[in-house]
Coordinates of C-alpha atoms in Angstrom, one line a residue:
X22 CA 0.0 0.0 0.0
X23 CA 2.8 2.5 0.8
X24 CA 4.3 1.9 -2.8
X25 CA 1.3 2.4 -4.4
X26 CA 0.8 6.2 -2.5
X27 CA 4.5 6.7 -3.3
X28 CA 3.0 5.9 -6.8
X29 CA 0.0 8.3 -6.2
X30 CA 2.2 10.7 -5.2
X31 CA 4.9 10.9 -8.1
X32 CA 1.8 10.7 -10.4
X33 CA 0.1 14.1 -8.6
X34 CA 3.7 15.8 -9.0
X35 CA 4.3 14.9 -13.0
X36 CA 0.9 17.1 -13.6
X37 CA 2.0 20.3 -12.2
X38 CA 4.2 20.0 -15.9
X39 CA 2.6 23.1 -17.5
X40 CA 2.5 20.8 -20.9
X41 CA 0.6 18.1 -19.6
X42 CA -1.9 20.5 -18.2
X43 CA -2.4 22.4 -21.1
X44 CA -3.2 19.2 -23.2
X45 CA -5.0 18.1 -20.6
X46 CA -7.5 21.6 -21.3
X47 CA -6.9 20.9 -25.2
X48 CA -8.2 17.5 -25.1
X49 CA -10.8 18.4 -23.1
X50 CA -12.3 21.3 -25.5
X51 CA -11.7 18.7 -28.0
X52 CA -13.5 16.4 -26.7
X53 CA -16.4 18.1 -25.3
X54 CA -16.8 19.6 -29.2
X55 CA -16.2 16.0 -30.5
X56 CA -19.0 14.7 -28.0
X57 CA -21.9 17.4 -28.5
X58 CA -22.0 16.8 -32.4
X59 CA -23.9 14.2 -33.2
X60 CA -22.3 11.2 -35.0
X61 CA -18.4 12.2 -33.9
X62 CA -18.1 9.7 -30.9
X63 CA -15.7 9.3 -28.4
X64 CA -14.2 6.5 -30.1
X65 CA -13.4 8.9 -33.5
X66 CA -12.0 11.6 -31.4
X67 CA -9.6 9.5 -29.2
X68 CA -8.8 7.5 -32.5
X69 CA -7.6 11.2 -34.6
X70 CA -5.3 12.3 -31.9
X71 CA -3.5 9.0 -31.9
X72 CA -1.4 10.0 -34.4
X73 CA -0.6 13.6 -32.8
X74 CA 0.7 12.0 -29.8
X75 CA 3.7 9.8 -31.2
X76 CA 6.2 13.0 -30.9
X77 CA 4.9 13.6 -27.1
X78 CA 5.8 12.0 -24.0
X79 CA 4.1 8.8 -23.0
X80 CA 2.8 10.5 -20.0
X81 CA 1.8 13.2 -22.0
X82 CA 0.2 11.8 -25.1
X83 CA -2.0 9.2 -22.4
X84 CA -2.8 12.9 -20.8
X85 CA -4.3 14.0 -23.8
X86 CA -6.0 10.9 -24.7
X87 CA -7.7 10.5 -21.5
X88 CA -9.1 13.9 -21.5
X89 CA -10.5 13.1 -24.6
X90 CA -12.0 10.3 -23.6
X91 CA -13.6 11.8 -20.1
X92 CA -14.8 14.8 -22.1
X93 CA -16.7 13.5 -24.9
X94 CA -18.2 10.7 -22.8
X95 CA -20.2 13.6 -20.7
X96 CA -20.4 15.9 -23.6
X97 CA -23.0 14.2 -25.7
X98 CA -25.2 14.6 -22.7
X99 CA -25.5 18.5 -24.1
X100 CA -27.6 18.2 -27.5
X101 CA -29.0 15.0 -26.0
X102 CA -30.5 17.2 -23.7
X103 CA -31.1 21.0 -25.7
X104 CA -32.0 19.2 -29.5
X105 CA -33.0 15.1 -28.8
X106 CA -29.8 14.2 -30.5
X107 CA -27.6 12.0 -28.6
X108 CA -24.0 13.5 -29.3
X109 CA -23.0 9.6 -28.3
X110 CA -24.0 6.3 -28.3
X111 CA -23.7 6.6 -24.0
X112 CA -26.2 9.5 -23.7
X113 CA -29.2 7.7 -25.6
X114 CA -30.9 7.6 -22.2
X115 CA -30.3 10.8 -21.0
X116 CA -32.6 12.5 -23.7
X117 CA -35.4 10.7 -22.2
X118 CA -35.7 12.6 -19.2
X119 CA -33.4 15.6 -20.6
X120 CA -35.4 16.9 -23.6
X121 CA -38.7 16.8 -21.7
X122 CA -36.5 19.3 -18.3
X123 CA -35.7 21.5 -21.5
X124 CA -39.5 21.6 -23.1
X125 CA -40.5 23.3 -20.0
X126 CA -37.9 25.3 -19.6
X127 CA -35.3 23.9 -17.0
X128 CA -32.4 23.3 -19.9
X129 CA -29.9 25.0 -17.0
X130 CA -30.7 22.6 -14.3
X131 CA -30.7 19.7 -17.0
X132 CA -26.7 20.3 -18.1
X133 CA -25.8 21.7 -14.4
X134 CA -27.4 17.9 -13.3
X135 CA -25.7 15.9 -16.3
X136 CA -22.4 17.7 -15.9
X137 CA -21.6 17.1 -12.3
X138 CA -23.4 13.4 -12.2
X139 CA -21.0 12.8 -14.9
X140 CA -17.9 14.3 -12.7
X141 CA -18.9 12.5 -10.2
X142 CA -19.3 9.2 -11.7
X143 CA -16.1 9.7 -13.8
X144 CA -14.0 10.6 -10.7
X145 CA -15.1 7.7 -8.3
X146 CA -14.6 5.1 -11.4
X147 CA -10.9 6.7 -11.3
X148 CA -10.8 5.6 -7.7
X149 CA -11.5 2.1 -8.9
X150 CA -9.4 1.9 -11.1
X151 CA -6.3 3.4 -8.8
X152 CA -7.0 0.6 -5.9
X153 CA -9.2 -2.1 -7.2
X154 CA -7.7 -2.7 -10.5
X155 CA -6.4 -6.4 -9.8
X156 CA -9.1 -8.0 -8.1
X157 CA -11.5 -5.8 -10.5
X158 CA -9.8 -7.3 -13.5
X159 CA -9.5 -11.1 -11.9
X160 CA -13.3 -10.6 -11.9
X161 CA -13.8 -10.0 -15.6
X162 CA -12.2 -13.2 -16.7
X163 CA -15.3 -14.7 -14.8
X164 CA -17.1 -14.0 -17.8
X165 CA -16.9 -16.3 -20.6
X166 CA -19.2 -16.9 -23.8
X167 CA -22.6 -17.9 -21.7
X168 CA -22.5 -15.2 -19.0
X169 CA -21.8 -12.5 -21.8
X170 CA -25.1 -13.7 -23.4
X171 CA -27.0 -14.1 -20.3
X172 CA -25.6 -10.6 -19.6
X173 CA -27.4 -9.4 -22.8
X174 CA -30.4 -10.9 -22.3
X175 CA -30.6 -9.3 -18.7
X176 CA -30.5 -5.9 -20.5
X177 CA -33.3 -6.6 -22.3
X178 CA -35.0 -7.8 -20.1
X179 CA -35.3 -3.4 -19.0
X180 CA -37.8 -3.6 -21.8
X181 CA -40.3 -4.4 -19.8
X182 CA -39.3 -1.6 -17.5
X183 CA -39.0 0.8 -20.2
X184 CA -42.5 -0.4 -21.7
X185 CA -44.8 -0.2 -18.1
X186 CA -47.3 2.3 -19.6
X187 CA -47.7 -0.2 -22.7
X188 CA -46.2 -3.2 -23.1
X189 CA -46.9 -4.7 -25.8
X190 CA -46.4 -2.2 -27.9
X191 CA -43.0 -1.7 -26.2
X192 CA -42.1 -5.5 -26.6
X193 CA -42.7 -5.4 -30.1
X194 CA -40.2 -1.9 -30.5
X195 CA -37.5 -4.2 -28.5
X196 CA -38.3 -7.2 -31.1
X197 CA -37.9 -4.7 -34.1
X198 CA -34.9 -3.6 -32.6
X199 CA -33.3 -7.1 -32.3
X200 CA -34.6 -7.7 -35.6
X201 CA -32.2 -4.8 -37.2
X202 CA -29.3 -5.7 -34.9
X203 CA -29.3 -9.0 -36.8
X204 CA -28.7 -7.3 -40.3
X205 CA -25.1 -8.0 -41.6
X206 CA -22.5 -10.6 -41.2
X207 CA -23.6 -13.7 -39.2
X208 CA -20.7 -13.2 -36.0
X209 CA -19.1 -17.0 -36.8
X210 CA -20.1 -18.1 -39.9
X211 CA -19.6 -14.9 -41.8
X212 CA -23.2 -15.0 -43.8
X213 CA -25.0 -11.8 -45.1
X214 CA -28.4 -11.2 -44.0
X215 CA -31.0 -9.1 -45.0
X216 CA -28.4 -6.0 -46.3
X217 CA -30.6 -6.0 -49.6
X218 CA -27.6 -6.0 -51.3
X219 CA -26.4 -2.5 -49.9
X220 CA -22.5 -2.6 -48.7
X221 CA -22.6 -0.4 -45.7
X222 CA -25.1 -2.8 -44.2
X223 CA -22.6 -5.6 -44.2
X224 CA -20.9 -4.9 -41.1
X225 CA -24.7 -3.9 -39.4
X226 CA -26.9 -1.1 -39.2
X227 CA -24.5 1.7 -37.1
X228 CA -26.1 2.6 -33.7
X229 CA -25.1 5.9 -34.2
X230 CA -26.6 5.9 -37.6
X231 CA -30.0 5.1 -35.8
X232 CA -29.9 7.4 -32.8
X233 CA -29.5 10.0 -35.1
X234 CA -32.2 9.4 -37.0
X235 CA -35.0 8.0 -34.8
X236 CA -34.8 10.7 -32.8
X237 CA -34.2 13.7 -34.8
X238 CA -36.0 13.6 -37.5
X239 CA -39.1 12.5 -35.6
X240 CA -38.8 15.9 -33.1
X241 CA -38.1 17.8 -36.5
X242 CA -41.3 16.7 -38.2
X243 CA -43.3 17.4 -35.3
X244 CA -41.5 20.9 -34.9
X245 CA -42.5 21.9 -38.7
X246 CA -46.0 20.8 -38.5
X247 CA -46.8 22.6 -35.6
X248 CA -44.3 25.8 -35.9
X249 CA -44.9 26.4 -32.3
X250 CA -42.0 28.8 -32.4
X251 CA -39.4 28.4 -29.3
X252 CA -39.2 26.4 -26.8
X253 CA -40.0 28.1 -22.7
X254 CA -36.7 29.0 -21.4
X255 CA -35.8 29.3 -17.7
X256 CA -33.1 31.3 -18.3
X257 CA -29.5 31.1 -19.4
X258 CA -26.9 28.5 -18.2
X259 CA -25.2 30.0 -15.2
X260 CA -28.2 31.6 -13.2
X261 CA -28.5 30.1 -10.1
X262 CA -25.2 27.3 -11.6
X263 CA -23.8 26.3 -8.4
X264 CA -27.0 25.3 -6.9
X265 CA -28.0 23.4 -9.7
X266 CA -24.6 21.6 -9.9
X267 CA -24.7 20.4 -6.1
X268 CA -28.2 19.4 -6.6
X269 CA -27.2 16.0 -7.4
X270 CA -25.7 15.9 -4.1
X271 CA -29.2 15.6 -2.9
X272 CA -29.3 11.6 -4.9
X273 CA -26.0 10.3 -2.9
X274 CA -27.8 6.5 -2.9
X275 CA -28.7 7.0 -6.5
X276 CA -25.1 8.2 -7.1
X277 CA -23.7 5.4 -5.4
X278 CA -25.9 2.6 -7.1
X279 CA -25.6 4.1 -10.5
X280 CA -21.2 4.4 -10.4
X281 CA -21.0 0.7 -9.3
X282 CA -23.1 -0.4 -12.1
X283 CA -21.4 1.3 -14.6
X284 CA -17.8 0.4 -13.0
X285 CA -19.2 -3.5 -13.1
X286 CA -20.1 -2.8 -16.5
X287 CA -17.3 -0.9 -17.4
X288 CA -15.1 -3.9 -17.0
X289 CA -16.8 -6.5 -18.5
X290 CA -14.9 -6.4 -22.0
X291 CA -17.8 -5.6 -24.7
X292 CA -20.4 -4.1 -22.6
X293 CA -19.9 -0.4 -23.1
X294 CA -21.3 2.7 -22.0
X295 CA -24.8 2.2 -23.5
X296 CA -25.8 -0.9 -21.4
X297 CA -24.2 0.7 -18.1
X298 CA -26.6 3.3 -18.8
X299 CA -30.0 1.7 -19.6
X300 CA -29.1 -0.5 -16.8
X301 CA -29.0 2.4 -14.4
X302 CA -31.5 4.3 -16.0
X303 CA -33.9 1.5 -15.1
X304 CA -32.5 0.5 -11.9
X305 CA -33.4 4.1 -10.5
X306 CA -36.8 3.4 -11.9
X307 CA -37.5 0.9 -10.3
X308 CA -36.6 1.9 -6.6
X309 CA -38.0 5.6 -7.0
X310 CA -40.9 6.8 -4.9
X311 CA -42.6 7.8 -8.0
X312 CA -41.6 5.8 -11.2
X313 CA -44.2 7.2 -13.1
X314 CA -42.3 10.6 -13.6
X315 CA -39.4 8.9 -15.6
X316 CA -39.5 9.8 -18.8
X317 CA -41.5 13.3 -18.1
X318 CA -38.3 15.3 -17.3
X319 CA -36.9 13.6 -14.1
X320 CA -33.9 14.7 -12.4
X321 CA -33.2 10.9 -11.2
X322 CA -32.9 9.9 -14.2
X323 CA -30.3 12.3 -16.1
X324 CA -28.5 11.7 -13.0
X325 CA -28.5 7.5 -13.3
X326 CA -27.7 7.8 -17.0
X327 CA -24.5 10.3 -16.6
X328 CA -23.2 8.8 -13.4
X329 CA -22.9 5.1 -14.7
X330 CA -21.9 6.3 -18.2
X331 CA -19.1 8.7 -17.1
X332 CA -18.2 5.6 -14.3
X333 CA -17.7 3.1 -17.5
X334 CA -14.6 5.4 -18.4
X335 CA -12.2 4.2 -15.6
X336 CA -14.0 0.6 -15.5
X337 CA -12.8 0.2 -19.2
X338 CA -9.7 1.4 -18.1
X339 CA -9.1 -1.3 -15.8
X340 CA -8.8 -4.9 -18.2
X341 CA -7.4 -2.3 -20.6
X342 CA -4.5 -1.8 -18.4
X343 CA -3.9 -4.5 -16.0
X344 CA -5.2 -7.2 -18.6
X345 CA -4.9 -5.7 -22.3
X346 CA -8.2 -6.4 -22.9
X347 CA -10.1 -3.3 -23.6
X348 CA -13.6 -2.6 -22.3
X349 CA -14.9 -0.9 -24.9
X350 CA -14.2 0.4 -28.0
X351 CA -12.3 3.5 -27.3
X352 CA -10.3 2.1 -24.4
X353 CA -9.2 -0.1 -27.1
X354 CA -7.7 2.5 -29.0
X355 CA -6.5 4.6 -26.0
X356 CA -4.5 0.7 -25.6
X357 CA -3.4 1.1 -29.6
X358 CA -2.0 4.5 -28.2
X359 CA -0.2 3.3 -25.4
X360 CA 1.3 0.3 -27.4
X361 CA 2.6 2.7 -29.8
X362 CA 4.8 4.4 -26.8
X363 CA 6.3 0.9 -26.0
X364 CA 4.1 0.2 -23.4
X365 CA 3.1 -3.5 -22.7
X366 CA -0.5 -3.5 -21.0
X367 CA -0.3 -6.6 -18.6
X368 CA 0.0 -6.5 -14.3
X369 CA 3.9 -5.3 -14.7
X370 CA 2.8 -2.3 -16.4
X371 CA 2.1 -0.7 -12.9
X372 CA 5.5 -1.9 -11.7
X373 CA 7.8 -1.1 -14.6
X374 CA 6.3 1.9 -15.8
X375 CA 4.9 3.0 -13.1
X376 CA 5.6 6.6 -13.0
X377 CA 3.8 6.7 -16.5
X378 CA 0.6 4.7 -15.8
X379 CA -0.2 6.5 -12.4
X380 CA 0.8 10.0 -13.9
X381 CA -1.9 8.8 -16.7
X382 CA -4.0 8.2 -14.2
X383 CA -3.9 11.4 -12.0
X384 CA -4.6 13.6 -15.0
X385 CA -7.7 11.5 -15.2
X386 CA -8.9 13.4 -11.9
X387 CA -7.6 16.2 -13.5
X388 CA -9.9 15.8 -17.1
X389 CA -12.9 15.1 -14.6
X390 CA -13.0 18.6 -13.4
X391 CA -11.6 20.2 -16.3
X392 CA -15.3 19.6 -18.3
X393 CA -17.1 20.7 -16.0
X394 CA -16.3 24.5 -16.5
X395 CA -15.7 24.2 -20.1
X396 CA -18.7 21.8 -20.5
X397 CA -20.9 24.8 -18.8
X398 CA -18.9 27.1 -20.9
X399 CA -20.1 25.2 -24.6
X400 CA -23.4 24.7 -22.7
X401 CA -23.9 28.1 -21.9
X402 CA -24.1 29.0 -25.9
X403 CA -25.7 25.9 -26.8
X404 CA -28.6 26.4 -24.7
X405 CA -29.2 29.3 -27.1
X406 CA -30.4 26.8 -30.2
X407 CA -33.4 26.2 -28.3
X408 CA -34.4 29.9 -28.3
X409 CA -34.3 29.6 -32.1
X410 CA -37.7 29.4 -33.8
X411 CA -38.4 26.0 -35.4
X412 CA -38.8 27.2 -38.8
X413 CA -34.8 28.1 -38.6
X414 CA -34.0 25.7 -35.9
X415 CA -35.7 22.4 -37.7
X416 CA -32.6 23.0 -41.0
X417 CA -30.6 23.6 -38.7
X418 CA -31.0 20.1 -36.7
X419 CA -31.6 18.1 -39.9
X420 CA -27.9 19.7 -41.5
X421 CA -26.5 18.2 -38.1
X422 CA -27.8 15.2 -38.1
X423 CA -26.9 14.5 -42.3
X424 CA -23.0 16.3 -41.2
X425 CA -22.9 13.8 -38.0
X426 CA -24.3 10.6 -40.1
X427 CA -21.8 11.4 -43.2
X428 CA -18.6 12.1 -40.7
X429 CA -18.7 8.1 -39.5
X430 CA -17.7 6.6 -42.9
X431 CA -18.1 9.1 -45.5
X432 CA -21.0 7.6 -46.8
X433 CA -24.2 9.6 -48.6
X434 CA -25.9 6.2 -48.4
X435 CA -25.8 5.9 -45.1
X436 CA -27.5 9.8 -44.4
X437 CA -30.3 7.7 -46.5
X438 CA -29.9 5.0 -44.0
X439 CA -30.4 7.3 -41.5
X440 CA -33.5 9.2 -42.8
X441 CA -35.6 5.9 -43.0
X442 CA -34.7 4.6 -39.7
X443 CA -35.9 8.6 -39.1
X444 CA -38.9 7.5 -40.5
X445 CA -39.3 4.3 -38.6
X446 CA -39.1 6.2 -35.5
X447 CA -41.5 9.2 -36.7
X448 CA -44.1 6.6 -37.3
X449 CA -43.4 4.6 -33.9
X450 CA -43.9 8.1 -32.3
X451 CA -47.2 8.8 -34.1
X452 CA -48.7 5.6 -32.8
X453 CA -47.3 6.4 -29.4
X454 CA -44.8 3.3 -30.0
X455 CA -42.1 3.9 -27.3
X456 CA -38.1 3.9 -29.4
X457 CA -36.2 3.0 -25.9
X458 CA -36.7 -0.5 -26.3
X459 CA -35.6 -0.2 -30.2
X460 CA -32.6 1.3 -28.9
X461 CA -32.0 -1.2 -26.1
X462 CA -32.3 -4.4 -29.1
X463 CA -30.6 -2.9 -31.4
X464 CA -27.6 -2.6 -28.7
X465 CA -27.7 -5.9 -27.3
X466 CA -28.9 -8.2 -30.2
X467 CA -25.5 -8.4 -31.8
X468 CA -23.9 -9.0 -28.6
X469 CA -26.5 -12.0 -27.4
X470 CA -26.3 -13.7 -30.8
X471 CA -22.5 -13.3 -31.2
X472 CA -21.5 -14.8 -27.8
X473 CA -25.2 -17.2 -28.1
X474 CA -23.1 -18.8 -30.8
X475 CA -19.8 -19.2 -29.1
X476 CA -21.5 -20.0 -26.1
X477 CA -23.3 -23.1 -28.3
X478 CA -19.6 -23.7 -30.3
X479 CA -17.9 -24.5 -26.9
X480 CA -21.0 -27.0 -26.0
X481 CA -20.1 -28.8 -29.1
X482 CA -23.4 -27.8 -30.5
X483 CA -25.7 -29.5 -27.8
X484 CA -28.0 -27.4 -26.1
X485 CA -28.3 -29.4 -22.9
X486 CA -24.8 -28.9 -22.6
X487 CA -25.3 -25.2 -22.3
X488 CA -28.1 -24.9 -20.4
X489 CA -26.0 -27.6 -17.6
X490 CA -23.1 -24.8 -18.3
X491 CA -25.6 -22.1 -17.0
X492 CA -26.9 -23.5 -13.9
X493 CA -24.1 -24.9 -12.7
X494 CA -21.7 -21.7 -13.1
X495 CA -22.5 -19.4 -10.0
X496 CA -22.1 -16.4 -11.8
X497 CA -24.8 -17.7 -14.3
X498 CA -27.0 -18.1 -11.8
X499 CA -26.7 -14.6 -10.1
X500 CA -27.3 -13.5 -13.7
X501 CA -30.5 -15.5 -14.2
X502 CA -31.7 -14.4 -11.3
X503 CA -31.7 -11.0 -11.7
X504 CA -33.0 -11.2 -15.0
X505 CA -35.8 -13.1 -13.3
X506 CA -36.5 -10.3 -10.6
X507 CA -36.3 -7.6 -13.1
X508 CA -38.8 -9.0 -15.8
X509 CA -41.0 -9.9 -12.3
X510 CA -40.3 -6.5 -11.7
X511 CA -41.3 -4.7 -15.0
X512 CA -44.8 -7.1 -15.3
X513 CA -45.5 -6.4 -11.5
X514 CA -45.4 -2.4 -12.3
X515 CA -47.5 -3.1 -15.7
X516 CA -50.3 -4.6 -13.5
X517 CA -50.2 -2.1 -11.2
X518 CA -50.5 1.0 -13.6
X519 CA -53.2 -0.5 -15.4
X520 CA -55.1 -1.2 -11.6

């Protein structure tokens, strides 16, 4: 223990380096600008500043990197919440409760909430990641092919608590939604399904790609028919800021539950950001005094969907570093970029290069308070959109939304892509289909099917042997079990809303 202070301490001293601090700032206006427009994700702006860092300093390239990473996590949670358009893949839930704060008129305490739940979250999961790295890492090996599936199907098993005020209608968005996540290359045998023929569907229909357009063009359609002018503004991001801001204090159990989940989460190589938060998000659902008010512009829930995603950064971090397994796909590429520094991920990395990994982990503190005033500070004229009359502001989000579809691959058939999926969710909106679940299949289908099929490859094909693999693994069974309780959960709350 008094090595790994020493540690602590070397690390804290490296950052008062003027040049690590500045890129530390750099990468966090980066990232925060990378986050809040849609379709440029975490992953794209950690992967172009790769390349910048190869003449820096390890320490100081990782700086960077991480800042990146930190920032752009939290960042998406700004046009999420001021336009519907998640900047990210992680802040798809945050809209839910964030959009509705801003249409009647509490945008301020929206971003003040999202910013310092995402602090928060991002600088316990740091803590984690400092002292529980090991025995956090030991933990993810636990998972092999069958708990990785049963893992999915527990997410979607939120569908029924994402569907309480109609569930069928809600079961059949989640079945759409695994429906599309199917569309591409089989995960083992390499077949093409259901692409019609069209190339960019081969490697699947882009998450990104479908936040964007089931959730902006809907809003935008609806904005032009009606022409309702702008949207009731409390005011201006800064009035009354600090109060807002230590608001979230006021949800310490909902702080607590929602930055273990996504640490858990975090770690579990494939799981991302996404999961951690729909996890969360219903989690605080279901213990709240008043369920009902999720979805209507609830300050629990923009708080349970920034805390865990913002607490996946440093659980990523952790097989990443101590294992070289990456949790996600941008902790893979932050690994890419410290392999290119001569750094070998693996348990000596915090012995033999310790000075470097601890320094990299300090400024991770460091990039956790750095967005919060220049998250306020992008906030503070993004808030301004919304004052915009539809007429202008509808163009306005529609040129985003083609600009943020076209940046992922260059494609123009993929802004088409985007604009029928748009579609999809315009009509699923009219007929008061909920899109949550949608979301929630479309994230977890390829992940159940892919490891459903190595899970059945290492039973030799026989499906007795799997299920004996499930109940007789203890980790399984925890699994199963909570998937149980929350699907009991979700039908109990269905019954009772209807009573």
């Amino acid at each position: 223990m008094e090595h790994v202070i020493s540690n602590i301490i070397s690390g804290s001293l490296a950052l008062l380096d003027p040049t690590i601090l500045l890129l530390i700032f750099a990468g966090t206006v980066f990232g925060v600008v990378i986050g809040a427009l849609p379709g440029l994700t975490s992953t794209m702006g950690v992967a172009l500043l790769v390349p910048i860092t190869f003449g820096m300093s390890p320490a100081a390239g990782l700086a960077l990197l991480g800042a990146i990473y930190c920032s752009s996590t939290y960042s998406g949670a700004i046009s999420a919440i001021l336009i519907n358009i998640p900047g990210t893949p992680s802040n798809c839930c945050t809209l839910l409760d964030g959009y509705p704060m801003t249409k009647r008129g509490e945008s301020s305490l929206a971003i003040a909430l999202a910013t310092s739940a995402s602090a928060v979250g991002g600088f316990l999961s740091v803590f984690a990641l400092l002292f529980l790295a090991p025995p956090l890492a030991e933990f993810a090996l636990q998972f092999g092919a069958q708990e990785y599936f049963l893992l999915a199907i527990f997410g979607v098993s939120v569908i029924a608590s994402l569907s309480e005020t109609n569930m069928v209608k809600g079961l059949w968005s989640g079945a759409l939604g695994l429906f599309l996540s199917i569309i591409g290359m089989h995960p083992i045998t390499g077949d093409i399904r259901f692409t019609m023929g069209i190339a960019e569907l081969y490697n699947g229909l882009s998450l990104v790609i479908a936040l964007i357009g089931l959730y902006s063009i809907p809003e935008v359609i609806e904005s032009l028919q009606s022409l309702s002018g702008k949207v009731v503004q409390s005011g201006s991001v800064g009035s009354g800021l600090i109060k807002d801001l230590l608001a979230v204090f006021k949800h310490k159990m909902l702080i607590a539950r929602a930055t273990i989940i996504g640490i858990i989460v975090g770690i579990i190589p494939g799981a991302g950001c996404s999961i951690a938060s729909f996890i969360a998000y219903d989690d605080a659902k279901r213990v709240s005094k008043h369920p009902e008010v999720f979805g209507t512009g609830c300050e629990e829930g923009v708080i349970a969907s920034e805390t865990s995603n913002n607490a996946v950064v440093g659980g990523s971090l952790v097989p990443a570093l101590t294992l070289g397994i990456p949790g996600n796909a941008v902790s893979a590429v932050l690994l890419g970029g410290l392999m290119v520094h001569g750094l070998k991920p693996g348990p000596a990395l915090f012995t033999e290069n310790a000075d470097i990994v601890y320094t990299f982990i300090m400024s991770l503190f460091v990039s956790n308070l750095v967005f919060i005033p220049v998250g306020l500070f992008v906030a503070k004229f993004g808030v301004k959109l919304i004052e915009i009359p539809a007429a202008i502001l509808s163009p306005l989000v529609i040129g985003l939304a083609v600009i943020g579809t076209y940046a992922i691959n260059m494609s123009v058939v993929e802004i088409f892509l985007m604009i029928a999926v748009g579609l999809i969710g315009f009509l699923m909106k009219f007929f008061d289909v909920p899109r949550e679940p949608l979301v929630l299949g479309l994230v977890l289908g390829s992940m159940a099917e892919g490891e459903l099929a190595r899970a059945m490859a290492l039973a030799h094909g026989s499906v007795m042997a799997l299920l004996q693999g499930m109940f007789t693994s203890p980790l399984s069974l925890i699994i199963i079990a909570l998937t149980a309780f929350s699907l009991w959960k979700g039908v109990k709350n269905q019954f009772l809303n209807k009573a």
